[in-house]
Structure formats: structure tokens, C-alpha cells
mmCIF file with all atom_site columns, C-alpha atoms in Angstrom:
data_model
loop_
_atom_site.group_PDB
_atom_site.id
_atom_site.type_symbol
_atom_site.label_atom_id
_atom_site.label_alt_id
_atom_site.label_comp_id
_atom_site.label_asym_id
_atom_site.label_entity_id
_atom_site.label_seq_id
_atom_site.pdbx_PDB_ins_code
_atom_site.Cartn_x
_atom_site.Cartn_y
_atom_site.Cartn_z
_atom_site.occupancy
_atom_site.B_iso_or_equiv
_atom_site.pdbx_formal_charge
_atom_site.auth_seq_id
_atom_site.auth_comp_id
_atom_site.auth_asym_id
_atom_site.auth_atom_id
_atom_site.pdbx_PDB_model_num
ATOM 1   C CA . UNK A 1 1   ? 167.273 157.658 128.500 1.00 0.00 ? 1   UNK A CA 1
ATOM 2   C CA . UNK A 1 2   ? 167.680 158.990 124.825 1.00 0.00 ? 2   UNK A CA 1
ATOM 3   C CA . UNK A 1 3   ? 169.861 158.165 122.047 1.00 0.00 ? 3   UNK A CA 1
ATOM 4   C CA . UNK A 1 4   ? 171.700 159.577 119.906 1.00 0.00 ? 4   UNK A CA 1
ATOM 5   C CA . UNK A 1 5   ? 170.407 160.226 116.066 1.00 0.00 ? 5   UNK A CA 1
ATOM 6   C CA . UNK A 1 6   ? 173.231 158.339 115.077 1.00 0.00 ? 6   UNK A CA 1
ATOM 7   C CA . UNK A 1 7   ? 172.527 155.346 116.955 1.00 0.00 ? 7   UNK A CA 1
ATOM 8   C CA . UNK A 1 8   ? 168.824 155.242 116.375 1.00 0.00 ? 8   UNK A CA 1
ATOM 9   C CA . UNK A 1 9   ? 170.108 155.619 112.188 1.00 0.00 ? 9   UNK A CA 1
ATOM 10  C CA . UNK A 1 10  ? 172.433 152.505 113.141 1.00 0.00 ? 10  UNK A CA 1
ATOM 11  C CA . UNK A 1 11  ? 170.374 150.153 114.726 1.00 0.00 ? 11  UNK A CA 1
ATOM 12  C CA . UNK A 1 12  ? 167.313 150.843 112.015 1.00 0.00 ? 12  UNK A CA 1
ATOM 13  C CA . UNK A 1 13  ? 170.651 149.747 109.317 1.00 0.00 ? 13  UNK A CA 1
ATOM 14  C CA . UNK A 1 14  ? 171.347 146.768 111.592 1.00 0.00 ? 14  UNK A CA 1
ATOM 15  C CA . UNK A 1 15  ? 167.623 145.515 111.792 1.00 0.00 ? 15  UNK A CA 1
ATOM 16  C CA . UNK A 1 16  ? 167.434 146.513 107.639 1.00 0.00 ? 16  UNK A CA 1
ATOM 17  C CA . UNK A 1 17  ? 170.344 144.396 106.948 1.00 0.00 ? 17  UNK A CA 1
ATOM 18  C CA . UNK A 1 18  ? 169.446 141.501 109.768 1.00 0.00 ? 18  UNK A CA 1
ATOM 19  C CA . UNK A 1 19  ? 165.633 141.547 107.663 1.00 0.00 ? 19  UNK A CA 1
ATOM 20  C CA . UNK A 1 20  ? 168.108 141.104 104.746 1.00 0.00 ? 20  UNK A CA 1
ATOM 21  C CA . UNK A 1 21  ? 170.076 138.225 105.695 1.00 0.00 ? 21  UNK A CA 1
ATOM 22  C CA . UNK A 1 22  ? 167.021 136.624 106.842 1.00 0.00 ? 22  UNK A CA 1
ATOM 23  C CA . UNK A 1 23  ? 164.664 137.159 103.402 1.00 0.00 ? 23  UNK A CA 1
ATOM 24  C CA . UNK A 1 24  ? 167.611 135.497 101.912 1.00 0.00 ? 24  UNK A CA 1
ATOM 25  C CA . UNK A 1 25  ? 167.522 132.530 103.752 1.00 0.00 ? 25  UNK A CA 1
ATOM 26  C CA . UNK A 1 26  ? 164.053 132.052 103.203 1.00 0.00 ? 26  UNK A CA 1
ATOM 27  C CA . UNK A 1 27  ? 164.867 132.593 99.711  1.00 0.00 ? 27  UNK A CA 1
ATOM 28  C CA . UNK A 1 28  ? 167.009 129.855 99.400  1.00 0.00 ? 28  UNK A CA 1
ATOM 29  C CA . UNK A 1 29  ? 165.036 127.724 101.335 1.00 0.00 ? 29  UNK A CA 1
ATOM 30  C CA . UNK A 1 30  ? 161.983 127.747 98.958  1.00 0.00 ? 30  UNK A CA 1
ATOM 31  C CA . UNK A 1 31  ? 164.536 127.040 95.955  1.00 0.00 ? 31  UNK A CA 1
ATOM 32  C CA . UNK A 1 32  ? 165.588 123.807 97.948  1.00 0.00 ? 32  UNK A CA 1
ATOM 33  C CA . UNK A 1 33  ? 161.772 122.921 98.715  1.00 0.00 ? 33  UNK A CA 1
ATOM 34  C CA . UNK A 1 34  ? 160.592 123.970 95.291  1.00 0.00 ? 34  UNK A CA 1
ATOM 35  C CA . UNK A 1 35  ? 163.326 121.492 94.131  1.00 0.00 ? 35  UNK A CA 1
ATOM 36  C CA . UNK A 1 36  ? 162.742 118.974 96.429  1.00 0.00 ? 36  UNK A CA 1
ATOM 37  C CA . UNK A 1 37  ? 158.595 119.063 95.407  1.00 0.00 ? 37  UNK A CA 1
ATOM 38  C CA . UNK A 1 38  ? 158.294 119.522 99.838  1.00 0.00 ? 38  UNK A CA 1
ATOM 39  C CA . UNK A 1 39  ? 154.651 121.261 100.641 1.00 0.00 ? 39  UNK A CA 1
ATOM 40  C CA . UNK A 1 40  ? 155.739 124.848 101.299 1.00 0.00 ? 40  UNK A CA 1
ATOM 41  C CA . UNK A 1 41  ? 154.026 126.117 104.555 1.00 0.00 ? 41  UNK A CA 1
ATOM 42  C CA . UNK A 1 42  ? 154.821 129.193 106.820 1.00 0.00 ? 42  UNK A CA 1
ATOM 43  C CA . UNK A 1 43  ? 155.188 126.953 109.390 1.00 0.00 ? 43  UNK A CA 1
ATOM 44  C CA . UNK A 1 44  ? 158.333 124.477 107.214 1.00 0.00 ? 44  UNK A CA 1
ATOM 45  C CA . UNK A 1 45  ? 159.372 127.518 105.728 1.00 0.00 ? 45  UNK A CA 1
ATOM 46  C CA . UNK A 1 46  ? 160.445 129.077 109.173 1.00 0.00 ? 46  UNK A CA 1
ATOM 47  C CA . UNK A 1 47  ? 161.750 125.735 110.390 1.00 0.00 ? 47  UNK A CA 1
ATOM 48  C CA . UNK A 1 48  ? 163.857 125.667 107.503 1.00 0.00 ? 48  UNK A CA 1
ATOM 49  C CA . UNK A 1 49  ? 165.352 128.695 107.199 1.00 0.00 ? 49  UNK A CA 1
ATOM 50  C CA . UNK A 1 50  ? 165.181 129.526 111.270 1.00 0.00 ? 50  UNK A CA 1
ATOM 51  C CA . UNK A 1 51  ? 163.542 132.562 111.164 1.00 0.00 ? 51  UNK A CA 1
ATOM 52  C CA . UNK A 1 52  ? 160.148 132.974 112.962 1.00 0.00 ? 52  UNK A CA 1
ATOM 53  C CA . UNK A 1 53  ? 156.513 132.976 111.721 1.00 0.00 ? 53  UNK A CA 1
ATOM 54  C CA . UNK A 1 54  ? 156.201 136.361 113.280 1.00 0.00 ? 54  UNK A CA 1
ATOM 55  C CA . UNK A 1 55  ? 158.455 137.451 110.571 1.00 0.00 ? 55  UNK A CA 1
ATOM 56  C CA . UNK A 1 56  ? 157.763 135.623 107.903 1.00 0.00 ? 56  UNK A CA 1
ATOM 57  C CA . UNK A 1 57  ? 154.372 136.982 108.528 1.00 0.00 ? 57  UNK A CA 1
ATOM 58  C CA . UNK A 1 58  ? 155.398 141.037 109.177 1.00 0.00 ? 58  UNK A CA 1
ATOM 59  C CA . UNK A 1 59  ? 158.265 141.372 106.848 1.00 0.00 ? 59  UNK A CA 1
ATOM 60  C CA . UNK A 1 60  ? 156.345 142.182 103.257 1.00 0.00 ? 60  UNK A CA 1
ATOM 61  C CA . UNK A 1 61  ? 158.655 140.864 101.150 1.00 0.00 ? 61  UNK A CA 1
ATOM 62  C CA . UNK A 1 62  ? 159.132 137.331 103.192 1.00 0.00 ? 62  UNK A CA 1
ATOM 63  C CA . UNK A 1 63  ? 155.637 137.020 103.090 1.00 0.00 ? 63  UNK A CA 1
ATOM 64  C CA . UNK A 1 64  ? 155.162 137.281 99.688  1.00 0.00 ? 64  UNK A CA 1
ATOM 65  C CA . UNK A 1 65  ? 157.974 135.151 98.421  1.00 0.00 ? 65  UNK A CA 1
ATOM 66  C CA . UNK A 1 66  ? 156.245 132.369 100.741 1.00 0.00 ? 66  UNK A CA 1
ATOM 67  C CA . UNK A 1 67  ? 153.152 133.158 99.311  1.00 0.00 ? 67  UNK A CA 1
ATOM 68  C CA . UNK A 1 68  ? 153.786 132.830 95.277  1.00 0.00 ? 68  UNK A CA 1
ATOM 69  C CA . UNK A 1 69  ? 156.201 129.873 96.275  1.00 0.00 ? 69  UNK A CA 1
ATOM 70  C CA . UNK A 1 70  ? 152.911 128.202 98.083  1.00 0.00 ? 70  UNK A CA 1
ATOM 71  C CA . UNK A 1 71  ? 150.599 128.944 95.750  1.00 0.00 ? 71  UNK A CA 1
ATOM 72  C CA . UNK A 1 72  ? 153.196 127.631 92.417  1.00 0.00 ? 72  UNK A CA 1
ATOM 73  C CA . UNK A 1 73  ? 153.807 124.331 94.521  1.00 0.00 ? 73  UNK A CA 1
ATOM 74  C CA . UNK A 1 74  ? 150.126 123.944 94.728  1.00 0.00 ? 74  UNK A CA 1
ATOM 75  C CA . UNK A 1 75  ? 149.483 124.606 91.196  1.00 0.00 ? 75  UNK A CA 1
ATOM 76  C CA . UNK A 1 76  ? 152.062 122.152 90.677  1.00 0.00 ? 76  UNK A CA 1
ATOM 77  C CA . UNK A 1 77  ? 151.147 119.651 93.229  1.00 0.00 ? 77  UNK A CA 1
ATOM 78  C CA . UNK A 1 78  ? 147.254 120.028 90.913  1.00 0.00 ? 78  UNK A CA 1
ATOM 79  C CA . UNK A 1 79  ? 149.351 119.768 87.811  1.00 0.00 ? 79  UNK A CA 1
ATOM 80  C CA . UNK A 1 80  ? 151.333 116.441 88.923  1.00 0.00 ? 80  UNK A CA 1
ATOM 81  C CA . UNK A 1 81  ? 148.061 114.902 90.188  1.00 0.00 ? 81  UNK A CA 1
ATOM 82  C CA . UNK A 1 82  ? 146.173 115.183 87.492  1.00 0.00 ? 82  UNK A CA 1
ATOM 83  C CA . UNK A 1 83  ? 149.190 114.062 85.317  1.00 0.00 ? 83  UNK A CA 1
ATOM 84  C CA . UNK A 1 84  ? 148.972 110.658 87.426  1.00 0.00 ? 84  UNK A CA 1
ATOM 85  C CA . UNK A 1 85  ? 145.233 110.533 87.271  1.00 0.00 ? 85  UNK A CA 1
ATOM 86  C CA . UNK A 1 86  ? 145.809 110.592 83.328  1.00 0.00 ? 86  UNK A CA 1
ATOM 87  C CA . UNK A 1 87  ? 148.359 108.316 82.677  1.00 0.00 ? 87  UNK A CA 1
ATOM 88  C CA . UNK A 1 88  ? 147.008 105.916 85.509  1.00 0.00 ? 88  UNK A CA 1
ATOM 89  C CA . UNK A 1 89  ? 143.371 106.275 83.469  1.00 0.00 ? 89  UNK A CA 1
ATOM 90  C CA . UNK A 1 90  ? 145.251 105.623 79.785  1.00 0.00 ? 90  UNK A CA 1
ATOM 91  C CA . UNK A 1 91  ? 146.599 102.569 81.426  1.00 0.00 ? 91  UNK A CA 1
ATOM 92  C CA . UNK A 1 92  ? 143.494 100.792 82.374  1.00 0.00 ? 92  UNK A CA 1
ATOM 93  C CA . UNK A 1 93  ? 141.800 102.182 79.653  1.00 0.00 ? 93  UNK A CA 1
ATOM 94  C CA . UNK A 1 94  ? 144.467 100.776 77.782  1.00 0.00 ? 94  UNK A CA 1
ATOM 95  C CA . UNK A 1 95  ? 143.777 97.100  79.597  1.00 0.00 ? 95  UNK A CA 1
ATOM 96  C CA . UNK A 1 96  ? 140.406 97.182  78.844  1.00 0.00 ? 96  UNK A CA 1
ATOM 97  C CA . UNK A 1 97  ? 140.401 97.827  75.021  1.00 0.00 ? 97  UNK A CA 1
ATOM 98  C CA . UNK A 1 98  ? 143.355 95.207  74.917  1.00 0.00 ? 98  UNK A CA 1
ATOM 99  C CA . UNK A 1 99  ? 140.670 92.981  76.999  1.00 0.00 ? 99  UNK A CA 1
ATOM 100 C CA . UNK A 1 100 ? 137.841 93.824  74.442  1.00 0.00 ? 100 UNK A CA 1
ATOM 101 C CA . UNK A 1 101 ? 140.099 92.884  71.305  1.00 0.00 ? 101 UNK A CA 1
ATOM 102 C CA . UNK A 1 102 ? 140.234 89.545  73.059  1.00 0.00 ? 102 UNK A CA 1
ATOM 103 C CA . UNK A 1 103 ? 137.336 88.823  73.473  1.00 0.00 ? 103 UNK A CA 1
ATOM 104 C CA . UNK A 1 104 ? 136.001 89.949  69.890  1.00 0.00 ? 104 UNK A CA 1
ATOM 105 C CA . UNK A 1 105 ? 138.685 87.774  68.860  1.00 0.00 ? 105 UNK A CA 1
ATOM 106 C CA . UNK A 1 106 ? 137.915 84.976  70.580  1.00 0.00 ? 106 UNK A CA 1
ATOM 107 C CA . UNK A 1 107 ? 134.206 85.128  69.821  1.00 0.00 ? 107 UNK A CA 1
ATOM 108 C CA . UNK A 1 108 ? 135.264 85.550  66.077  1.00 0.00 ? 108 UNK A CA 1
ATOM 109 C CA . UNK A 1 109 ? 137.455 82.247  66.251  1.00 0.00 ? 109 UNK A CA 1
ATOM 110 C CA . UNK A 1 110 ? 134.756 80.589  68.208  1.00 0.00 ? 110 UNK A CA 1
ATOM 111 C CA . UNK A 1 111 ? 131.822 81.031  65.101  1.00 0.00 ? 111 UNK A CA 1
ATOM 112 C CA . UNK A 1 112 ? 134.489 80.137  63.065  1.00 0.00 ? 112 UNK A CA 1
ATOM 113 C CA . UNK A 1 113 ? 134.964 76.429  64.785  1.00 0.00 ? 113 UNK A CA 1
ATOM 114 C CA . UNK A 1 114 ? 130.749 76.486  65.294  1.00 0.00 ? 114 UNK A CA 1
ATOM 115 C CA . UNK A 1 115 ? 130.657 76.875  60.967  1.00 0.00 ? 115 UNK A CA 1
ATOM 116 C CA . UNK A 1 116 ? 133.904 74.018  61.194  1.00 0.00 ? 116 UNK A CA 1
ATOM 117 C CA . UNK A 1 117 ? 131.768 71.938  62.976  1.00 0.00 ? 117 UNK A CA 1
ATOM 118 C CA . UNK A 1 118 ? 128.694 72.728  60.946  1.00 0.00 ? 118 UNK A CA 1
ATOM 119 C CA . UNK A 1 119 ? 130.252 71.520  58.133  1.00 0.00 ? 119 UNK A CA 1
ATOM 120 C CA . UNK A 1 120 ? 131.850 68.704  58.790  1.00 0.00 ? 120 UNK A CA 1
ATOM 121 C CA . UNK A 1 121 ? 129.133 67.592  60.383  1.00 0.00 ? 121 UNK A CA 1
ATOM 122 C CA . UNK A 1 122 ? 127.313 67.734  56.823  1.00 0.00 ? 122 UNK A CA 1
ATOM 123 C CA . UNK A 1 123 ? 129.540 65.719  55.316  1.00 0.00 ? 123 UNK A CA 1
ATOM 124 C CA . UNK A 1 124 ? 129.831 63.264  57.764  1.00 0.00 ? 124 UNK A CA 1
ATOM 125 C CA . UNK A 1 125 ? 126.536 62.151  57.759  1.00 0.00 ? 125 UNK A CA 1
ATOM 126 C CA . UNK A 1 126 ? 126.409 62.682  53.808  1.00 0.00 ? 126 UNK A CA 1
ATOM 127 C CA . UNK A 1 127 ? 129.484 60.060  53.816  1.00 0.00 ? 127 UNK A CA 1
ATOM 128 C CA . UNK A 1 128 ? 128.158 58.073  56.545  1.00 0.00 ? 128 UNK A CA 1
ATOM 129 C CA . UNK A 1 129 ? 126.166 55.928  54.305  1.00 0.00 ? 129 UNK A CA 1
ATOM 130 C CA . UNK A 1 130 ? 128.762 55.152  52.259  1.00 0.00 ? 130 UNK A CA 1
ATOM 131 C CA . UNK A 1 131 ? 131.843 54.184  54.107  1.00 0.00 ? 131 UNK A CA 1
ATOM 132 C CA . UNK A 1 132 ? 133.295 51.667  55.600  1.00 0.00 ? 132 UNK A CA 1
ATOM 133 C CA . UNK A 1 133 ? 132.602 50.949  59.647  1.00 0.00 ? 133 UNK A CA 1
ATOM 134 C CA . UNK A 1 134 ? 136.590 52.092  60.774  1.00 0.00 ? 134 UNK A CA 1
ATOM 135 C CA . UNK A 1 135 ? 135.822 55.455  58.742  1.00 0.00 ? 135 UNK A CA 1
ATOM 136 C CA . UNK A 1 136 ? 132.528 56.802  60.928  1.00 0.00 ? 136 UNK A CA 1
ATOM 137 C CA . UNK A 1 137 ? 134.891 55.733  64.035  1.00 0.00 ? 137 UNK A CA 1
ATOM 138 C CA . UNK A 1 138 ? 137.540 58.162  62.653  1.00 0.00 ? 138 UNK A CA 1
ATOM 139 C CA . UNK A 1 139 ? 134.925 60.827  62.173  1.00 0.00 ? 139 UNK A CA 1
ATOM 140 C CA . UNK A 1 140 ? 133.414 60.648  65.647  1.00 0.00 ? 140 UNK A CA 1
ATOM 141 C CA . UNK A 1 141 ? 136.685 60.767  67.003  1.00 0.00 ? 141 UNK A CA 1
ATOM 142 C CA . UNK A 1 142 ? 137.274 64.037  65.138  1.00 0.00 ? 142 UNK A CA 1
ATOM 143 C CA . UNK A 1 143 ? 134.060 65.057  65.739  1.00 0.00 ? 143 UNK A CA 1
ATOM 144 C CA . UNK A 1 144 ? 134.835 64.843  69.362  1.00 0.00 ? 144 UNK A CA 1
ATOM 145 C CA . UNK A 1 145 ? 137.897 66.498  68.917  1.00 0.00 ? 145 UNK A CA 1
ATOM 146 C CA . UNK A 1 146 ? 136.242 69.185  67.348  1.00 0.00 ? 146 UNK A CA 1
ATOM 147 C CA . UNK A 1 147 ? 133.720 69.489  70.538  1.00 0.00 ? 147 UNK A CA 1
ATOM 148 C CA . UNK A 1 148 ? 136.774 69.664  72.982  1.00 0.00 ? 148 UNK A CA 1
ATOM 149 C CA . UNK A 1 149 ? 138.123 72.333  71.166  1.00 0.00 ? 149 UNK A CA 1
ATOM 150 C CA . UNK A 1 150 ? 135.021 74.240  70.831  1.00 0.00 ? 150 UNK A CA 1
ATOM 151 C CA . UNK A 1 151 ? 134.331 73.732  74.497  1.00 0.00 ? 151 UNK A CA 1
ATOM 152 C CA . UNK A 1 152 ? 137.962 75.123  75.019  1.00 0.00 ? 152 UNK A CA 1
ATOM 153 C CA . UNK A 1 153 ? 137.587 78.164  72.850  1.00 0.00 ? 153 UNK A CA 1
ATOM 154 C CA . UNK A 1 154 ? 133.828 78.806  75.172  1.00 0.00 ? 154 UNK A CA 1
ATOM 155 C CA . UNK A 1 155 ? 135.854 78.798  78.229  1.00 0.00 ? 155 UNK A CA 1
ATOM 156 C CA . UNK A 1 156 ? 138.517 81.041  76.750  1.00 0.00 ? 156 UNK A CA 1
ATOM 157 C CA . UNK A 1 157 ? 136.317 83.447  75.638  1.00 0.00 ? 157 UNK A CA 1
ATOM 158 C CA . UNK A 1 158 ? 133.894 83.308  78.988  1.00 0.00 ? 158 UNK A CA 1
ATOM 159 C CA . UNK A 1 159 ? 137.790 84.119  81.338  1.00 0.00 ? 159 UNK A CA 1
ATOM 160 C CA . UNK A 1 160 ? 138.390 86.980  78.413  1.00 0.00 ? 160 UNK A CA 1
ATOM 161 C CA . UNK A 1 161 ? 134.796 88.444  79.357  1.00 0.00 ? 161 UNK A CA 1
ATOM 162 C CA . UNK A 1 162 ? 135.858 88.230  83.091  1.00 0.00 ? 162 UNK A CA 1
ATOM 163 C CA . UNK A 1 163 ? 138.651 89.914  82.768  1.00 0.00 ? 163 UNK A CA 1
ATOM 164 C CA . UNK A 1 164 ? 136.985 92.577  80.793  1.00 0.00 ? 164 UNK A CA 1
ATOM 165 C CA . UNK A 1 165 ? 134.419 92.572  83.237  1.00 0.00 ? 165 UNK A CA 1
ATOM 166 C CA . UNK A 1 166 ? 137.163 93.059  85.787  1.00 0.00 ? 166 UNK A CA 1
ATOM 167 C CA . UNK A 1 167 ? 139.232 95.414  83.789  1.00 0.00 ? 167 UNK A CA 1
ATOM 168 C CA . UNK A 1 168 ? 135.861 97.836  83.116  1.00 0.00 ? 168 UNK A CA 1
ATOM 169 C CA . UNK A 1 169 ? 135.283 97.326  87.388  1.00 0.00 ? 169 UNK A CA 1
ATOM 170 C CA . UNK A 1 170 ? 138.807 98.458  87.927  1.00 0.00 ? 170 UNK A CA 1
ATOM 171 C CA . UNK A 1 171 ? 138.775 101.151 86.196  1.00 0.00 ? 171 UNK A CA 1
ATOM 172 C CA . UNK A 1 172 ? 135.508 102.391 87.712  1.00 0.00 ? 172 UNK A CA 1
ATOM 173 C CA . UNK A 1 173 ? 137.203 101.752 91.040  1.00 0.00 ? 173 UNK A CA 1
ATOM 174 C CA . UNK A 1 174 ? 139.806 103.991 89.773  1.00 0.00 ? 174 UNK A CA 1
ATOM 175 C CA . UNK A 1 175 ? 137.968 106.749 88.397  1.00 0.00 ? 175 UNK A CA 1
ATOM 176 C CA . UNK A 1 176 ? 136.209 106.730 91.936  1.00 0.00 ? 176 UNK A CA 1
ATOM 177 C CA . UNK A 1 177 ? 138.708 106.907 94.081  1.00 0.00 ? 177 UNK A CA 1
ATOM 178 C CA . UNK A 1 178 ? 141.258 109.432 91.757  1.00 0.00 ? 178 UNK A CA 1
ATOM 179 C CA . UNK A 1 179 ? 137.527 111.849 92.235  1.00 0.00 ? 179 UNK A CA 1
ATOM 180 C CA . UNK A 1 180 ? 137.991 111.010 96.393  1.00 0.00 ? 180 UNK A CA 1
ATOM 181 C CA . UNK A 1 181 ? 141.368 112.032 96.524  1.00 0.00 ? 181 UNK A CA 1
ATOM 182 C CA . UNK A 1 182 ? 140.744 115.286 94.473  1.00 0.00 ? 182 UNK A CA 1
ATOM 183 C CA . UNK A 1 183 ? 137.766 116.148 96.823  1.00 0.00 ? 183 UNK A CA 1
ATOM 184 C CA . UNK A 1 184 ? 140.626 115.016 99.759  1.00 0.00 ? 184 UNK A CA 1
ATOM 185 C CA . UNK A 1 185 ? 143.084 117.666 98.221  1.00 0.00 ? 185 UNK A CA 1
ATOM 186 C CA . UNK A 1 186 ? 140.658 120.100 98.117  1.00 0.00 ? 186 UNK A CA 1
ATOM 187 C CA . UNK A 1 187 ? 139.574 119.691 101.633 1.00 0.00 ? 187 UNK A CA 1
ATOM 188 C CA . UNK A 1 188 ? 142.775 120.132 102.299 1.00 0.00 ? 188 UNK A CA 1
ATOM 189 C CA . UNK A 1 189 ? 143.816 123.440 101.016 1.00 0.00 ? 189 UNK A CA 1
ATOM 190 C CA . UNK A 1 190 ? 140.863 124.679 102.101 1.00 0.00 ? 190 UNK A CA 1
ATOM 191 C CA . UNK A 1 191 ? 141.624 123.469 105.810 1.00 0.00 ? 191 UNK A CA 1
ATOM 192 C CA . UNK A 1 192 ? 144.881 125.136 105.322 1.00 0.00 ? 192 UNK A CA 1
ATOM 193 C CA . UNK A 1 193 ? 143.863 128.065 103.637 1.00 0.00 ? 193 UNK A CA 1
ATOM 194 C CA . UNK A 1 194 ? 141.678 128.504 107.054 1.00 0.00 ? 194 UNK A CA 1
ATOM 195 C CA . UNK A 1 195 ? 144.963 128.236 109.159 1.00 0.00 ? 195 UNK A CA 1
#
């Protein structure tokens, strides 16, 4: 059976023009999924736009569009990551100098009340001689006050310096597992770069 030059010219225009439609629909599909930040994959790209691999991978032009849009969402996808990874790092780091400023702070106000103490406890006992009995009461009870307070400062500053301690821990945890999930991504691509 043989056909007609015409009708061979016809169908090649009706499988040109088919390849046509179909390019554009994968064209529009990787705008939507480009919008929409979805992984772009031969196999979601076909889904999407109902064509079939076999095309996607034969027809040049298909291919290559899938291609560059792959390869810009993974660039992306890198780009976003490490985005998070930095502003989740600036956070904690954040934390932790807030966490050290604290605890200077605190250690600061505490050899303050130590030099308080130190000097009222010099005058107490060069006074002690020569007051009256109700006076040294008043004094030891402000001494003791003194010694609560002090005591109070030391256990602020010792919860400040655990949670430094944490803060630095956290952020180690952090910085560990952001370095996993890079090593996970890359893994990854390189799984489906072998597909």
C-alpha cells in the first residue's frame, strides 16, 4: 500500500503541529511548577501536562525546556536552603550572644554586690565597737540580706550559663544536622541524576 506525496506531507504537518500543541503544554506546565516551587521531574512533568516520557524524552525541544526548568528549580531549591540554613544560624547565633551579654552582665552585677558586701562588712565591724546592741542586730539583718541577694544573683548567673551552655549545644546541633541534610540533598540529586 503507498500513499500519496500529499498525504505523507499532511500527516508529517499533523504530527509537527500535534509535537506543537504538546511542547506547549509542557511549557505551561513548568511555569505553574516553577511558580508553585513543585520538584520538576520528567516523570511530574508528563503527568502534568499528559504527554508521555517517551516524548518528553525524543522531542529536542521538550527535553530541553524540562531540562533548564530542572536544573533552575534545583539551583533554586540550593539557593532557598541555604537561605534557611542562614537565617536559622543568625537566629541562634543571635540567642547565644544575647545569652553571653547575660551572663557578663550578671557576673558584672554579682562583683559588684561581692565589693557591697566587702564594704559594708568593713564598716560594720569598724562600728561594731561603738554602737549600741539594737544597731549590730540591724546590721546582721542587712548583712543577711545582703547574702540572700548575693546567693540570688549566683543562681541567676549559674541558669544564664546554662542556657548559654544550651544555646552554644543548640546551635552545634543545628549546624550538624543543616550539614546532614545538605549531604541528604546531595544524595539525592545524585540518585536522581542516575535515574
Amino acid at each position: 500500500m503507498t500513499t500519496a506525496p500529499g498525504q505523507t506531507t499532511a500527516a508529517i504537518a499533523a504530527r509537527r503541529r500535534a509535537a506543537e500543541l504538546m511542547t506547549g503544554r509542557v511549557r505551561e506546565v513548568l511555569t505553574r511548577m516553577r511558580r508553585e516551587r513543585a520538584r520538576i521531574t520528567f516523570a511530574a512533568v508528563s503527568r502534568r501536562a499528559d504527554v508521555s516520557r517517551t516524548f518528553l524524552y525524543q522531542n529536542e525541544g521538550a527535553r530541553r525546556l524540562v531540562e533548564e526548568a530542572a536544573a533552575e528549580a534545583a539551583g533554586q531549591f540550593t539557593a532557598d536552603q541555604s537561605a534557611r540554613a542562614a537565617q536559622l544560624e543568625l537566629s541562634w547565633r543571635e540567642r547565644a550572644l544575647n545569652a553571653e551579654d547575660l551572663a557578663k552582665s550578671a557576673g558584672e552585677e554579682i562583683r559588684a554586690q561581692r565589693r557591697q558586701i566587702a564594704t559594708l562588712l568593713g564598716r560594720v565591724r569598724d562600728l561594731e565597737g561603738n554602737l549600741p546592741a539594737d544597731a549590730v542586730q540591724r546590721l546582721v539583718s542587712e548583712n543577711t540580706t545582703l547574702k540572700v541577694q548575693l546567693r540570688q544573683q549566683t543562681q541567676d548567673n549559674r541558669a544564664l550559663e546554662d542556657r548559654l551552655k544550651g544555646a552554644r549545644d543548640n546551635n552545634r546541633f543545628l549546624d550538624k544536622r543543616i550539614t546532614d541534610l545538605e549531604v541528604e540533598i546531595l544524595r539525592f540529586r545524585q540518585d536522581e541524576g542516575e535515574r
